[in-house]
Short mmCIF file of C-alpha atoms and ligand atoms in Angstrom, two decimals:
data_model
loop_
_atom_site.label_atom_id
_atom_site.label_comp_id
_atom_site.label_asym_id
_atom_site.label_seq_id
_atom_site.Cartn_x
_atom_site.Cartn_y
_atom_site.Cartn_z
CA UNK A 1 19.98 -33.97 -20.02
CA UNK A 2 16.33 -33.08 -20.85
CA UNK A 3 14.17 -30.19 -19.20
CA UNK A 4 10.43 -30.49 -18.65
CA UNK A 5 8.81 -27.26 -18.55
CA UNK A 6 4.92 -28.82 -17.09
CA UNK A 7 3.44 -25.42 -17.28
CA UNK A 8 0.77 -22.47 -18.95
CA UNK A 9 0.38 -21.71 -22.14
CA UNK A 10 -1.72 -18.50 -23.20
CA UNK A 11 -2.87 -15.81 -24.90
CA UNK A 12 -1.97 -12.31 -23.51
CA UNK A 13 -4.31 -8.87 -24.47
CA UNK A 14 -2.30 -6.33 -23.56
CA UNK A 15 -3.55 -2.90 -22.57
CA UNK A 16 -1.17 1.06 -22.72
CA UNK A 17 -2.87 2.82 -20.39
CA UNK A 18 -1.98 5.74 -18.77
CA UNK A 19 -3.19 4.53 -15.42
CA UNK A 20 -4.20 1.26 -14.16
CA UNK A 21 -8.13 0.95 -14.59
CA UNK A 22 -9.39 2.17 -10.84
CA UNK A 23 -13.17 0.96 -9.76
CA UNK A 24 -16.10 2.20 -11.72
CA UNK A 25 -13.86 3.51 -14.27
CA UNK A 26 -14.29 2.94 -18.51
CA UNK A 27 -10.43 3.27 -19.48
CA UNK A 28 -9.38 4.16 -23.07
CA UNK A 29 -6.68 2.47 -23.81
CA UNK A 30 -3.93 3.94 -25.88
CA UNK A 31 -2.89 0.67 -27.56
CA UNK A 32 -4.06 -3.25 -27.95
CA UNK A 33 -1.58 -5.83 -28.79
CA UNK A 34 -2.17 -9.60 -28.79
CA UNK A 35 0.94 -11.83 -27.43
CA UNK A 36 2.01 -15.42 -27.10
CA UNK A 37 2.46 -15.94 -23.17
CA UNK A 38 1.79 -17.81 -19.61
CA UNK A 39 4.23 -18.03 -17.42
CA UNK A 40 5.23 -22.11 -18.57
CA UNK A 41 5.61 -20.78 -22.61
CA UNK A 42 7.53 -17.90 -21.19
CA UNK A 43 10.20 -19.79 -19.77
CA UNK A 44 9.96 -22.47 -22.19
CA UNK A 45 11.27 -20.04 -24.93
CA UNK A 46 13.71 -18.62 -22.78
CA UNK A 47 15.23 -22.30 -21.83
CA UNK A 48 15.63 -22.65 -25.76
CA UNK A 49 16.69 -19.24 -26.62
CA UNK A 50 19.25 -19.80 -23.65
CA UNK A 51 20.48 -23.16 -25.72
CA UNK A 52 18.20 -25.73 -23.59
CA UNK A 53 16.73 -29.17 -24.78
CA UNK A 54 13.70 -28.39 -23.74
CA UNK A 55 10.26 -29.76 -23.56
CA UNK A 56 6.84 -28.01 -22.89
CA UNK A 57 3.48 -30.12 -21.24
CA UNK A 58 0.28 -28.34 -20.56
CA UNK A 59 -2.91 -27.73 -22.28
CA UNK A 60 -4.64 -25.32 -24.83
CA UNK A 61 -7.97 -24.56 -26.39
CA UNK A 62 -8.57 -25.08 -30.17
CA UNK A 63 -7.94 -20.90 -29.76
CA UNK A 64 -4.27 -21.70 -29.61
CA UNK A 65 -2.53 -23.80 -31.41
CA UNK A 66 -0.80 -20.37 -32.82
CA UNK A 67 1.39 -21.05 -29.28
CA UNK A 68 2.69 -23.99 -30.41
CA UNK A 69 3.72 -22.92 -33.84
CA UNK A 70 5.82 -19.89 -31.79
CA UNK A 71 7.13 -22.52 -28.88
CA UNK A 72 8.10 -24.81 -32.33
CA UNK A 73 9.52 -21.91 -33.78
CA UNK A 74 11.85 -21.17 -30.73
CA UNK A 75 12.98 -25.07 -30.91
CA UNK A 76 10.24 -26.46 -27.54
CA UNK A 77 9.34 -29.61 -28.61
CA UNK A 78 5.47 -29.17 -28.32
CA UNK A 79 5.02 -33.45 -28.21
CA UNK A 80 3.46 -33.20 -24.39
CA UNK A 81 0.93 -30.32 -24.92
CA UNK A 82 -2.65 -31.13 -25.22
CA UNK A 83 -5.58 -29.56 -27.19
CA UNK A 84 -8.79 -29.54 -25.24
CA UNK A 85 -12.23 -28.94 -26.65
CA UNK A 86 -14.36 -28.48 -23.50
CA UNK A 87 -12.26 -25.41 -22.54
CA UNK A 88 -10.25 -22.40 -24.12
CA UNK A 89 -6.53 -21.13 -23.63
CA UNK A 90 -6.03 -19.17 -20.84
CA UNK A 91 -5.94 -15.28 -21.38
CA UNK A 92 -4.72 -12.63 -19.49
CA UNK A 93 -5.85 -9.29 -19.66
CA UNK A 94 -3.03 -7.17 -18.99
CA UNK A 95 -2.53 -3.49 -18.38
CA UNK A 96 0.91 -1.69 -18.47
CA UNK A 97 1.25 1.79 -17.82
CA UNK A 98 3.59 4.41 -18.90
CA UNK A 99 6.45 3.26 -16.07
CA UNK A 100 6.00 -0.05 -17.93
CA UNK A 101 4.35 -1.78 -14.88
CA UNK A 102 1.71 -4.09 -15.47
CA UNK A 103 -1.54 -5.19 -13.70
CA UNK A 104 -2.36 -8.75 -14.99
CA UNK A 105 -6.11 -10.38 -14.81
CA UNK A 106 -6.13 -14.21 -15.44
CA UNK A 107 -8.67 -16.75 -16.87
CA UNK A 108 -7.11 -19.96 -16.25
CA UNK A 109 -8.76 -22.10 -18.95
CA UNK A 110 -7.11 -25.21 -20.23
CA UNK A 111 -4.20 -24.60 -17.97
CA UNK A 112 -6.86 -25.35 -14.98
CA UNK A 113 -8.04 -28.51 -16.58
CA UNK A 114 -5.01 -30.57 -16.81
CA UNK A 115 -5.64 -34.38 -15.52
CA UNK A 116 -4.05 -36.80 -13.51
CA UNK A 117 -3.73 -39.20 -16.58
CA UNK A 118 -1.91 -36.33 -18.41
CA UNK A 119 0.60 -35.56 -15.78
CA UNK A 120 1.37 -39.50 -15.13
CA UNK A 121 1.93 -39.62 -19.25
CA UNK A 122 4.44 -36.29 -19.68
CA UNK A 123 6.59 -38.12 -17.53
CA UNK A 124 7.18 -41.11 -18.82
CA UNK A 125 9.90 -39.87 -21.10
CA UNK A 126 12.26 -38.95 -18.47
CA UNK A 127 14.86 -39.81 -16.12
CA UNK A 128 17.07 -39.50 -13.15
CA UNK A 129 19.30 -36.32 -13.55
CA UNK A 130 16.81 -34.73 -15.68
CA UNK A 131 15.01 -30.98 -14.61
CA UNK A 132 11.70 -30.04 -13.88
CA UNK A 133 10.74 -26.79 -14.00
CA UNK A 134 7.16 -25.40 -12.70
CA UNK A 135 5.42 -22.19 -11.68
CA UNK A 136 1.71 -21.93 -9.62
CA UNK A 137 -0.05 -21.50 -12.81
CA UNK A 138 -1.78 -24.87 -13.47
CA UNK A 139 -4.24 -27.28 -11.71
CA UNK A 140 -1.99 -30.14 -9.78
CA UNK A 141 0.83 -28.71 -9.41
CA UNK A 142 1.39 -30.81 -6.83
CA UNK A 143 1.31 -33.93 -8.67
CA UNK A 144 4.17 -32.76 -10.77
CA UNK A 145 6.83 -32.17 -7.86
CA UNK A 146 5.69 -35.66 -6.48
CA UNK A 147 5.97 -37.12 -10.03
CA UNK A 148 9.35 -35.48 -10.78
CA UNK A 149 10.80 -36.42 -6.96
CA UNK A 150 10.10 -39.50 -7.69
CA UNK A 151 12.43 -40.20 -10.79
CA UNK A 152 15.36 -38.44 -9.26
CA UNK A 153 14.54 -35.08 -11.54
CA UNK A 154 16.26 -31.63 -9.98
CA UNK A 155 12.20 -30.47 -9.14
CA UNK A 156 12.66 -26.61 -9.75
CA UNK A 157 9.38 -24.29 -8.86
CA UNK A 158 8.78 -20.61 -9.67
CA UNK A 159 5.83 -20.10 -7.13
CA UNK A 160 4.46 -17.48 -9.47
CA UNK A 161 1.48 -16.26 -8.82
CA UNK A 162 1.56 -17.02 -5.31
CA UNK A 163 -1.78 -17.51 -3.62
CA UNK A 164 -3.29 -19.76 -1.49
CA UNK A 165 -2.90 -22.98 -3.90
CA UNK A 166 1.05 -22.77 -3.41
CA UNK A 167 0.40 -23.84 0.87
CA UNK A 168 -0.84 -27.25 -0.77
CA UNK A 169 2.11 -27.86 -2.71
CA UNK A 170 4.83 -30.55 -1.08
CA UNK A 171 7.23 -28.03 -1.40
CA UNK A 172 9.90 -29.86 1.08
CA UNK A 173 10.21 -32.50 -2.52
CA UNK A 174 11.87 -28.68 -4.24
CA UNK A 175 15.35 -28.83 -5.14
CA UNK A 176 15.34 -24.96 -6.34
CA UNK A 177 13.22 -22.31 -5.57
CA UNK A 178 13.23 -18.99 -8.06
CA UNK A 179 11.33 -16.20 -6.64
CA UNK A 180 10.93 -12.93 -6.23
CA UNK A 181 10.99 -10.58 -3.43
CA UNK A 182 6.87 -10.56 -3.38
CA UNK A 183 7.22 -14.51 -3.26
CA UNK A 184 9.68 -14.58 -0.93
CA UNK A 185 7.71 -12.73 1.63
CA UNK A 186 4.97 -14.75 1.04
CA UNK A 187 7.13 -17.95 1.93
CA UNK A 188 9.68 -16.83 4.41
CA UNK A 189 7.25 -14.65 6.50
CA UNK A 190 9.84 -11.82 6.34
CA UNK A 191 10.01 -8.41 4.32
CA UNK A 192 13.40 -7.69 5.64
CA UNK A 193 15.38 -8.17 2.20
CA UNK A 194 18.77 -9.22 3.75
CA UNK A 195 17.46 -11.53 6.06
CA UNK A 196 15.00 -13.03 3.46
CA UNK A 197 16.97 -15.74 1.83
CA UNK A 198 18.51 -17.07 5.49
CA UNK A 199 15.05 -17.43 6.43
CA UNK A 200 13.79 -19.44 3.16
CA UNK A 201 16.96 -21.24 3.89
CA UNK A 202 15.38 -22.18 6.97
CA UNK A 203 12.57 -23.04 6.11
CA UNK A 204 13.71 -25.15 2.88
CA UNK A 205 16.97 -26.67 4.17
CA UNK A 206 17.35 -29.13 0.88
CA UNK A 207 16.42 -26.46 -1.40
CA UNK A 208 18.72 -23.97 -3.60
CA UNK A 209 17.09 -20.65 -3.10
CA UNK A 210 17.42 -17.96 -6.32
CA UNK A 211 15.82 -14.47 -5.20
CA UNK A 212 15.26 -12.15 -7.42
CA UNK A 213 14.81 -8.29 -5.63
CA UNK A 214 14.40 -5.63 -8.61
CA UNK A 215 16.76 -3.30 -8.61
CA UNK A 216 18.37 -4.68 -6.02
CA UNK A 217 19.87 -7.36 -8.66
CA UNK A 218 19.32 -11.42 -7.04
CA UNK A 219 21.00 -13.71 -4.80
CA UNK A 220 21.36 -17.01 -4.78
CA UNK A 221 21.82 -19.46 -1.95
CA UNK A 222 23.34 -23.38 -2.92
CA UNK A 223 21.72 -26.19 -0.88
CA UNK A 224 24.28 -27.08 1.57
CA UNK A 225 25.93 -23.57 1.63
CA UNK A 226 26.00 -20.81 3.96
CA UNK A 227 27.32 -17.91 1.49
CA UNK A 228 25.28 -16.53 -1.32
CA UNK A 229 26.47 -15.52 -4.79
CA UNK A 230 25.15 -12.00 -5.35
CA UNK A 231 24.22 -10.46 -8.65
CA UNK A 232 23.47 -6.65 -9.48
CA UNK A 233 20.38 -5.43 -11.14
CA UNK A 234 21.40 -3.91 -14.72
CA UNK A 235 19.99 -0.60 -15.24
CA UNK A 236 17.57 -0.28 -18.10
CA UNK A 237 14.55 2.22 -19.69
CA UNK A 238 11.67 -0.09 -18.62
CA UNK A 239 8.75 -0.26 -21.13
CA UNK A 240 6.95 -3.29 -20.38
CA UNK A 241 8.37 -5.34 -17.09
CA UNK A 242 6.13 -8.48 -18.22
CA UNK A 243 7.59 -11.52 -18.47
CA UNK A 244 11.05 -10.38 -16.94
CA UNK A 245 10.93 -13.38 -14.43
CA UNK A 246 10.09 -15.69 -16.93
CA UNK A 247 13.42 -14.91 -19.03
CA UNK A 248 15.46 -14.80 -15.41
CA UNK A 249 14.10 -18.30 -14.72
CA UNK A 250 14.82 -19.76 -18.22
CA UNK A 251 18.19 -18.17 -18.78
CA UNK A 252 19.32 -19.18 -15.27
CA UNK A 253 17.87 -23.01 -15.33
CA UNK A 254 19.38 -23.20 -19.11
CA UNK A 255 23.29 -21.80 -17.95
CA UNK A 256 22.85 -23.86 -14.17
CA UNK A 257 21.66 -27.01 -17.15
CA UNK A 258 24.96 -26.74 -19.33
CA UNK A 259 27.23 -26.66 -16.37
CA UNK A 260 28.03 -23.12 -15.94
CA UNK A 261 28.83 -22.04 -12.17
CA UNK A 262 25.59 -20.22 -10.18
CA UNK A 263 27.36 -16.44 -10.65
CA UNK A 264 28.09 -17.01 -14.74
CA UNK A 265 24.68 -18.42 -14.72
CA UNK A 266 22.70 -15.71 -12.55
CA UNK A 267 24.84 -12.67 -15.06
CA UNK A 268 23.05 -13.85 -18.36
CA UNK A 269 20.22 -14.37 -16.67
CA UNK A 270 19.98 -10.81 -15.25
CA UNK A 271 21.22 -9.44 -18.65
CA UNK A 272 18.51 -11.71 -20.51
CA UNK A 273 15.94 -9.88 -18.07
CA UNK A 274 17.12 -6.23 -18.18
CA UNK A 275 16.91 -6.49 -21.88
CA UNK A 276 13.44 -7.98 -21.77
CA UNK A 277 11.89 -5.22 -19.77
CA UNK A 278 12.94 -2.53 -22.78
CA UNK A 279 10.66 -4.71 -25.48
CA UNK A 280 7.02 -4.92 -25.56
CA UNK A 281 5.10 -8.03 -24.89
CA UNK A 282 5.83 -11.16 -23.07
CA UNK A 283 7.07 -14.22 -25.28
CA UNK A 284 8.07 -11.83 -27.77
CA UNK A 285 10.56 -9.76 -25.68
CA UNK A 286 12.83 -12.63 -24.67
CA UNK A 287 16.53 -12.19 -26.23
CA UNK A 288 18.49 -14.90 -27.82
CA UNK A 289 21.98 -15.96 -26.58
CA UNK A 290 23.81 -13.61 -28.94
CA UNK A 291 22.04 -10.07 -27.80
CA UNK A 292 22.78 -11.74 -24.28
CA UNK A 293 26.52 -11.84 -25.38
CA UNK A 294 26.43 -8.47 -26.67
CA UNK A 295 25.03 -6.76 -23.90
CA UNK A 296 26.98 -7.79 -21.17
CA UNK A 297 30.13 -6.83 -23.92
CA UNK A 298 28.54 -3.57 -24.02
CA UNK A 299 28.60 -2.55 -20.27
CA UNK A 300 31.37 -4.08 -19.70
CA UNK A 301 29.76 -6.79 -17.75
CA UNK A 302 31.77 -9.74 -18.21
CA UNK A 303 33.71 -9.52 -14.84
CA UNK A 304 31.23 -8.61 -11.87
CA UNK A 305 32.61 -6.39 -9.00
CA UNK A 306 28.77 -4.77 -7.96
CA UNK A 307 27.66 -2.57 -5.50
CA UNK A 308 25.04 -5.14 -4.73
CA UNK A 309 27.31 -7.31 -3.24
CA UNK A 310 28.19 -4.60 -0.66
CA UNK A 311 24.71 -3.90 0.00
CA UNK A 312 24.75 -7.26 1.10
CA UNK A 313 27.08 -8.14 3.69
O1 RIB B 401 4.83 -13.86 -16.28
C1 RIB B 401 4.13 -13.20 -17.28
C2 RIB B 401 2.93 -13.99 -17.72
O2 RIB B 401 2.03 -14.10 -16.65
C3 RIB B 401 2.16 -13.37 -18.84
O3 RIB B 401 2.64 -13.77 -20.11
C4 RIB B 401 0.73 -13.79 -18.57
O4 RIB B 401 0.27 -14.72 -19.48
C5 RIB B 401 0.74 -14.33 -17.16
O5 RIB B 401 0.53 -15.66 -17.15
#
């Protein structure tokens, strides 16, 4: 079984600050690094690291082919990606401050400029039984979930970011959602966190639902199911909180991929995050399966009894 990860590639600037740049304001920053990232190369790394077959489509500028050589690198077949000249690689300007939150600023780029001939051609390769994974971070979008519904792939969608492009999507054609709590507002029309994933239920009957609430750890909600598997947050020093979803979503589609059950699957996942937010950078903070291993050996993780679960019910 194959995974298509149709999604961004780019280049991420990231900013220390001490504060997040307010209006009128010329910030010092105390730090500049330059990162591999987008939301699609993310989670393409973390599907690989995670022990996926996986393969990438999108776009780049002539600026970054240096992406591919890291997605190569990680073991993402790169085949489906395609080099544009009109246009650059998307950038994002991105500030994180000393709590390790981050403000992010976006220039879309070749990740905007994908075509309908593209799209009909990265599918061609797959089949029935085989996963799609997308986020809200390229130009048709919507195409791909119609594309992938129609060969019988498991159409999986991160709506991250959300804005106004996510309302055109077909999103009744999802079989998963992965979202977090931000995203789930957004989609359920609720901000009451216990009632949130019964009301995305609702409103995507066919669809798995995976939540992901902070420190409040994630749930997740089978199609067909009426009781979620709960998973706690693990506690970590934060330093740089970018990219954490990416590394959920990739270490959760990778374990649900290989067979393992939802709560196995949503544990490494959560681990896989909590250790991402205590590296810098996005791409480059993702752990491999064997740090994975050893932290959830380390706290003693391996059997989950969690407070979350009472929180809960
Ligand atoms: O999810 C994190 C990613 O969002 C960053 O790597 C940045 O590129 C933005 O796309």
């Amino acid at each position: 079984m194959k995974i298509l990860n149709f999604g961004s590639l780019g280049i991420d600037y990231v900013f220390s600050v001490e504060h997040f740049v307010r209006p009128g304001e010329t910030l010092l920053a105390k730090e500049r690094q330059i990162y591999c990232g987008g939301k699609g190369l993310n989670q393409s790394i973390a599907l690989a690291k995670a022990g996926a077959m996986v393969f990438q489509a999108g776009a780049i500028g002539s600026d970054g082919e240096f992406l591919l050589d890291t997605l190569r690198s990680c073991g993402v077949n790169v085949d489906l990606v395609r080099c544009l000249e009109e246009v650059g690689t998307q950038n994002a300007l991105i500030q994180v401050n000393g709590e390790g939150q981050n403000c992010i600023l976006l220039y879309g780029g070749a990740n905007q400029a994908l075509t309908q001939e593209m799209v009909d051609s990265a599918f061609a390769g797959f089949e029935k039984g085989d996963y799609l994974v997308l986020q809200n971070e390229v130009n048709l979008a919507d195409q791909m979930i119609r594309a992938g519904h129609q060969k019988g792939m498991r159409v999986i969608l991160n709506p991250s970011p959300l804005n106004e492009a996510i309302d055109r999507l077909p999103l009744e054609l999802v079989d998963m959602f992965i979202l977090n709590e931000v995203e789930g507002e957004g989609l359920s029309h609720t901000a009451d966190k216990e009632r949130m994933i019964f009301a995305l239920r609702e409103r995507f009957p066919r669809a798995a639902i995976v939540l992901t609430l902070g420190g409040d750890g994630s749930v997740y909600l089978e199609a067909g199911q009426s009781e979620p598997v709960y998973q706690r947050a693990y506690r970590v020093k934060a330093v740089d909180t970018t990219a954490a979803g990416d590394t959920f979503t990739g270490y959760l589609v990778a374990g649900l991929a290989r067979g393992l059950a939802p709560a196995a699957a949503m544990e490494r996942a959560s681990a896989a995050a909590a250790i991402s937010v205590t590296r810098k950078g996005a791409a480059p903070s993702i752990p491999n399966e064997e740090e994975v291993s050893a932290f959830l050996q380390r706290i003693g993780a391996e059997t989950i009894h969690d407070e979350s679960q009472e929180k809960f019910h």
